[in-house]
GROMACS .gro file of C-alpha atoms in nm:
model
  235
    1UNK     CA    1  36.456   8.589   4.090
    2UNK     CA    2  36.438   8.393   4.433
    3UNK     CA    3  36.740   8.113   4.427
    4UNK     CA    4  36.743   8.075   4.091
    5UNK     CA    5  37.045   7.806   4.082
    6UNK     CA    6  37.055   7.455   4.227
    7UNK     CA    7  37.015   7.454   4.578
    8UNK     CA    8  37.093   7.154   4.790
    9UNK     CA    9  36.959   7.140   5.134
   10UNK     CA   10  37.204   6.847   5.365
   11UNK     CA   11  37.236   6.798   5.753
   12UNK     CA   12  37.007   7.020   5.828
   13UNK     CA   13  36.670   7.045   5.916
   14UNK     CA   14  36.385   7.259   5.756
   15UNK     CA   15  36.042   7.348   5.919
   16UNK     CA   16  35.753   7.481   5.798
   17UNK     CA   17  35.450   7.563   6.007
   18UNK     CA   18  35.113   7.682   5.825
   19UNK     CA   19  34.878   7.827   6.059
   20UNK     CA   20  34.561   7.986   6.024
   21UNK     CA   21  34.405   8.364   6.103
   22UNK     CA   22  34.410   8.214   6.504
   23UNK     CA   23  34.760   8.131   6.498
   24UNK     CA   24  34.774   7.778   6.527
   25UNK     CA   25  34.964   7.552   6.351
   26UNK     CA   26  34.758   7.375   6.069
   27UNK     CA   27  35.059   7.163   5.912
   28UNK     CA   28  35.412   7.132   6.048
   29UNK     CA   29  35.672   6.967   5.817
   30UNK     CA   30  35.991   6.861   5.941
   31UNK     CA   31  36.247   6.734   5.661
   32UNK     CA   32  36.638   6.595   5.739
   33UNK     CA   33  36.815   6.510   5.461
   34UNK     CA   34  37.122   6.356   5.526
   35UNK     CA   35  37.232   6.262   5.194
   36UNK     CA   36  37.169   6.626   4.984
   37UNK     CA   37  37.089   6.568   4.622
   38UNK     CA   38  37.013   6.891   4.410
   39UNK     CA   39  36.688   7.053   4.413
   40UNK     CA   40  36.572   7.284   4.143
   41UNK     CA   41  36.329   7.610   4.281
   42UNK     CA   42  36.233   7.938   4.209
   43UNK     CA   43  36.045   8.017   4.493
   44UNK     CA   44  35.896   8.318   4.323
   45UNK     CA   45  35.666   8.109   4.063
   46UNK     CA   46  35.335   8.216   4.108
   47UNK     CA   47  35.190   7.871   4.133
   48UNK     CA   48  35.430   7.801   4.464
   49UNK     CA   49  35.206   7.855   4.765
   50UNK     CA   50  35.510   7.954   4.901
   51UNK     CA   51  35.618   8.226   4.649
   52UNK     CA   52  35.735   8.532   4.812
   53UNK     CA   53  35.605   8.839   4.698
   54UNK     CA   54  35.462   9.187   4.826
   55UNK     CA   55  35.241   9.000   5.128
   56UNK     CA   56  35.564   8.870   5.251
   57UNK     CA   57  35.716   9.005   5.563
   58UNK     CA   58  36.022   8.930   5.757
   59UNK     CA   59  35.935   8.832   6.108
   60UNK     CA   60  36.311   8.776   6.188
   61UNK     CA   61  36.653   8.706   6.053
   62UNK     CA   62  36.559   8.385   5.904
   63UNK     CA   63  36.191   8.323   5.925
   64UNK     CA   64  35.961   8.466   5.647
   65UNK     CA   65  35.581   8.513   5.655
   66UNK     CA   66  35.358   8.502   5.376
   67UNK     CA   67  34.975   8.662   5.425
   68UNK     CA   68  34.741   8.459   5.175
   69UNK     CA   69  34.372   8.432   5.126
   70UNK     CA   70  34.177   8.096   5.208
   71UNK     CA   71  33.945   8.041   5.041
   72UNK     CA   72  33.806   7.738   5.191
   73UNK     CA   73  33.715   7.977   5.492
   74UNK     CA   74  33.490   8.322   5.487
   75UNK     CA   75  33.597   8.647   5.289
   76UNK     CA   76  33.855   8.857   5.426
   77UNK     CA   77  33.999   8.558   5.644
   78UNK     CA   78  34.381   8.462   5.615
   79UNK     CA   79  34.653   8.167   5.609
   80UNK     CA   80  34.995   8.268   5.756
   81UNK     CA   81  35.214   8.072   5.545
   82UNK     CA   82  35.582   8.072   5.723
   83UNK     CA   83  35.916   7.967   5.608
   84UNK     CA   84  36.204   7.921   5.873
   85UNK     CA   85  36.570   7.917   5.715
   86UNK     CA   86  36.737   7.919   6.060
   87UNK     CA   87  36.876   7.573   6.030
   88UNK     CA   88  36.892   7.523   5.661
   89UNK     CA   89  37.257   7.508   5.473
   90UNK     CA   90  37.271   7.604   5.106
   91UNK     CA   91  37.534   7.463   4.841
   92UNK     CA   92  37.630   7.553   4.530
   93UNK     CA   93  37.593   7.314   4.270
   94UNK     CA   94  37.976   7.203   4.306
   95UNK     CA   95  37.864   7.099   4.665
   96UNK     CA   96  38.003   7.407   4.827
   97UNK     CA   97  37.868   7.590   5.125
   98UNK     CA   98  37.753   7.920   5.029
   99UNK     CA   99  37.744   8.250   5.233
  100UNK     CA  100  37.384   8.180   5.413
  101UNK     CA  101  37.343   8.547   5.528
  102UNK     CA  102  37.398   8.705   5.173
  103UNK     CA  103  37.116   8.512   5.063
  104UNK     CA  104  36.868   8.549   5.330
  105UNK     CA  105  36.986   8.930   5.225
  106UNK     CA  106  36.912   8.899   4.861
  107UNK     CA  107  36.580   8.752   4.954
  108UNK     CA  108  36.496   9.022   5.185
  109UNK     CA  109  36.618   9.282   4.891
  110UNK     CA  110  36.367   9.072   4.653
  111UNK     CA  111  36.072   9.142   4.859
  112UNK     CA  112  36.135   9.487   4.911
  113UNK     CA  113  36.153   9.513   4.552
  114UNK     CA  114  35.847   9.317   4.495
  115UNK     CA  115  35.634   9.587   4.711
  116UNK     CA  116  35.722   9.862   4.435
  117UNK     CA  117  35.381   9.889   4.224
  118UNK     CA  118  35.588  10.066   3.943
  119UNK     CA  119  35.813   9.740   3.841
  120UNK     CA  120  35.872   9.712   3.475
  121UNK     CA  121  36.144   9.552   3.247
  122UNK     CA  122  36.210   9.565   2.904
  123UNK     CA  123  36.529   9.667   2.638
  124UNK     CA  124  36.531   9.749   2.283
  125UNK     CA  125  36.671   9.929   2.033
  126UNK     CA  126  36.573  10.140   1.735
  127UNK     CA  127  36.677  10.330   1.406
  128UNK     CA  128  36.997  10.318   1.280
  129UNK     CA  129  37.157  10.412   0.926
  130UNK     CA  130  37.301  10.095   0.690
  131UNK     CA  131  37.573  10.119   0.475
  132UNK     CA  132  37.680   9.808   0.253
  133UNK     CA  133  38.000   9.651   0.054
  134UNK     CA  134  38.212   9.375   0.010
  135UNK     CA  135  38.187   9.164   0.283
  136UNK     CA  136  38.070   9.451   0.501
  137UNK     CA  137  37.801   9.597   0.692
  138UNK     CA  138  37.782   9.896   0.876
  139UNK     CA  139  37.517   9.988   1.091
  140UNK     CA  140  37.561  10.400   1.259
  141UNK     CA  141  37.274  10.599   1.499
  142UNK     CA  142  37.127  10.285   1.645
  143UNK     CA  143  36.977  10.409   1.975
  144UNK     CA  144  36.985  10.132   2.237
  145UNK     CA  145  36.750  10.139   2.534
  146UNK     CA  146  36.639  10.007   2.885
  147UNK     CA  147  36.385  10.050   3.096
  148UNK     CA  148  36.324   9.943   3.448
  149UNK     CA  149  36.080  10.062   3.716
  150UNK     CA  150  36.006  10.413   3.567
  151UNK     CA  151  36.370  10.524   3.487
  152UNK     CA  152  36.484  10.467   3.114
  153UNK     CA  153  36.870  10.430   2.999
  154UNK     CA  154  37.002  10.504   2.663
  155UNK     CA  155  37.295  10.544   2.409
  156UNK     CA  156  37.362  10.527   2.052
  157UNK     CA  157  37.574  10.276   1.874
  158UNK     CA  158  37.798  10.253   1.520
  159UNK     CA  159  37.904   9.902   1.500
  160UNK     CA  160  38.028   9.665   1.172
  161UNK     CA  161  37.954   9.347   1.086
  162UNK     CA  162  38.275   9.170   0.858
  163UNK     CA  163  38.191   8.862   0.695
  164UNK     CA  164  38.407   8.607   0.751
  165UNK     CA  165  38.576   8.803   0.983
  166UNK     CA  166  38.556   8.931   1.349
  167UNK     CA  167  38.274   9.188   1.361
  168UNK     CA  168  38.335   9.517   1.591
  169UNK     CA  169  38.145   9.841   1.778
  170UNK     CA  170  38.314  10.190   1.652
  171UNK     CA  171  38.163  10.376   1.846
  172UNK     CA  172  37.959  10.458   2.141
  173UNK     CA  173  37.825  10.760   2.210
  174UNK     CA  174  37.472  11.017   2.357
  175UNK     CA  175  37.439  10.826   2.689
  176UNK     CA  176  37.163  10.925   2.874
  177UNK     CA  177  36.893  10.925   3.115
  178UNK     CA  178  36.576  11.013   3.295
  179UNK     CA  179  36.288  10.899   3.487
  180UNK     CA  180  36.230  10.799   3.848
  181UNK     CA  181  36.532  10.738   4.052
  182UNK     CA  182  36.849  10.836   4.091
  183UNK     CA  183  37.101  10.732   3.851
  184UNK     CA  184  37.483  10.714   3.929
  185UNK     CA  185  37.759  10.642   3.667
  186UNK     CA  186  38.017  10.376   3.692
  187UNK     CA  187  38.103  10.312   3.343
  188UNK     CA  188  38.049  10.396   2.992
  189UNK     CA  189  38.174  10.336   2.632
  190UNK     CA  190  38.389  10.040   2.420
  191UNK     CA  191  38.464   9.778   2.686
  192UNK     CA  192  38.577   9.543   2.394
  193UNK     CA  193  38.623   9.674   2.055
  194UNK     CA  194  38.643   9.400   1.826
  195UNK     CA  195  38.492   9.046   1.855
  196UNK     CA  196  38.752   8.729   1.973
  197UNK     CA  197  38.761   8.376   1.931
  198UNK     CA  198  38.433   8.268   2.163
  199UNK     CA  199  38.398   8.671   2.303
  200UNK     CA  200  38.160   8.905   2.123
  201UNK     CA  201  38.256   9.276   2.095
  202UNK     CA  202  38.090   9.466   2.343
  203UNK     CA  203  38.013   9.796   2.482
  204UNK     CA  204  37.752  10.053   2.653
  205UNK     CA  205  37.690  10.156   3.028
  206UNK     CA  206  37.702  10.047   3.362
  207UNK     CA  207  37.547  10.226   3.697
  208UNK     CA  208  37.406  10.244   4.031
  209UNK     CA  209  37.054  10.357   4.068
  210UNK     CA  210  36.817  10.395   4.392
  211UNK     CA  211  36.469  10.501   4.452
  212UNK     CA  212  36.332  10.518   4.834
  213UNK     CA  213  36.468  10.181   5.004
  214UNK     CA  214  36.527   9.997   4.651
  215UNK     CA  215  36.883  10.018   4.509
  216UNK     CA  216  37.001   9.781   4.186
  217UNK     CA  217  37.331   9.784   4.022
  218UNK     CA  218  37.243   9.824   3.655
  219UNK     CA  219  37.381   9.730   3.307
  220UNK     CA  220  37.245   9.825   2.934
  221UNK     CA  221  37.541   9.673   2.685
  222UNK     CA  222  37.486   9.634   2.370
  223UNK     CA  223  37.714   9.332   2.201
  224UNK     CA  224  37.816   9.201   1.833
  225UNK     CA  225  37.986   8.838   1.701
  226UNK     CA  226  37.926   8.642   1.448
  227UNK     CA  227  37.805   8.859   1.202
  228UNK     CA  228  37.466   8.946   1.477
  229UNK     CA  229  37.376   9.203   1.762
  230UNK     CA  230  37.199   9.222   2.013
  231UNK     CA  231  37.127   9.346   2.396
  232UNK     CA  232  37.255   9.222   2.708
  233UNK     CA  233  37.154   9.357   2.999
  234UNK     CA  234  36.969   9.354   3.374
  235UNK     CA  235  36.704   9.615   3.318
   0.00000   0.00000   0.00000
C-alpha cells in the first residue's frame, strides 16, 4: 500500500529517533547516502517495526509517529516510534525526483484509511448462461462483483470467446450498488469491445465513493483475451 515501487533515498539525510513512554530518545539513526542505489519497501508489512497503521499519527507535515507496545517494559507502557521525512528526496526508479508532498499525502490518506475497522476487499463473479459451436463460446448473465469496506459494486456481462480469433464483451449491462458510502458515477459500459494484438477487451464501471473522511476512486472491469476472463479491479 505504503511506497510500493522502488524508492531511492540520495543527498539527503534521514533520521529516526525511538524514544520511550518519557520521551527520550532511545536510538537516533542518522543515514547520508550520497550515492542512491534502489531500495525495495513496503512500509506497511506487518513485521516492519515501522509499519504504519491505525496507531500512527501525524505530528507534522513530514514527521510520523507510531504508538507501539514494549514489551520488554510493564503492561500498558509504550515506545514512540517516529519517522521524519523532512529532508528525505524520493526517485522513481528511472532516477527521477518525484512530487515529495503527494506522497507524504498518499501516506497520510493510507493511515486514515487504516483507522476504518470495516476494511474489506474482495471481487468475483458468478452465474452465467453457456452457449457452444464451432470455434465459439458464449458466455451471457455473468454477474460481476466488488466489494470494499461495506459498499458492494455490480454488473452483468455477455462476452465471447473465438478460438483462434480475438475474443470480445457484447454487452454490459444492470450496474448497481449499495452499502455504506456514497457512490458517484464516472463511467460505465464497453470501454473496448473486441480484444487487440497485446490489449484484452474490456469493460464495466468506474466511480468515486466517500464515507466520513475516507474517499477512493474506484474501478470493477471485467476483461477478456486469449480465449480467458477475468477481473481487474481496485476494490
Amino acid at each position: 500500500m505504503f511506497l510500493k515501487k522502488v524508492i531511492q533515498i540520495g543527498l539527503a539525510t534521514t533520521i529516526l529517533s525511538v524514544g520511550g513512554s518519557t520521551g527520550t530518545p532511545l536510538v537516533t539513526a542518522i543515514e547520508i547516502n550520497k550515492n542512491p542505489t534502489p531500495l525495495e519497501t513496503n512500509i506497511q508489512q506487518k513485521q516492519d517495526p515501522l509499519a504504519f497503521d491505525k496507531n500512527t499519527t501525524s505530528i507534522s507535515k513530514y514527521i510520523f509517529e507510531t504508538l507501539k507496545s514494549n514489551t520488554s517494559k510493564s503492561i500498558g507502557d509504550l515506545e514512540s516510534i517516529r519517522v521524519d521525512f523532512t529532508d528525505v528526496t524520493f526517485y522513481d526508479e528511472n532516477g527521477i525526483e518525484l512530487n515529495k508532498d503527494i506522497i507524504i499525502e498518499n501516506i497520510s490518506k493510507e493511515i486514515e484509511e487504516s483507522k476504518n475497522p470495516i476494511i474489506g476487499i474482495s471481487t468475483w463473479r458468478e452465474g452465467g448462461s453457456w452457449t457452444s459451436g464451432s470455434g465459439y463460446s458464449s458466455c451471457k448473465g455473468t454477474a460481476i462483483h466488488g466489494f470494499y469496506s461495506g459498499f458492494e459494486l455490480v454488473f452483468k456481462a455477455d462476452y465471447t470467446n473465438l478460438q483462434g480469433n480475438y475474443d470480445q464483451i457484447d454487452r454490459i449491462y444492470n450496474v448497481n450498488w449499495a452499502g455504506l458510502g456514497n457512490f458517484s458515477l464516472i463511467s460505465q459500459g464497453i470501454f473496448r469491445a473486441k480484444e487487440q494484438s497485446g490489449y484484452s477487451a474490456y469493460g464495466g464501471v468506474k466511480g468515486g465513493w466517500n464515507l466520513g473522511n475516507v474517499s477512493k476512486s474506484l474501478y470493477l472491469y471485467f476483461r477478456v483475451g486469449n480465449d480467458t476472463a477475468w477481473i481487474d479491479s481496485n476494490m
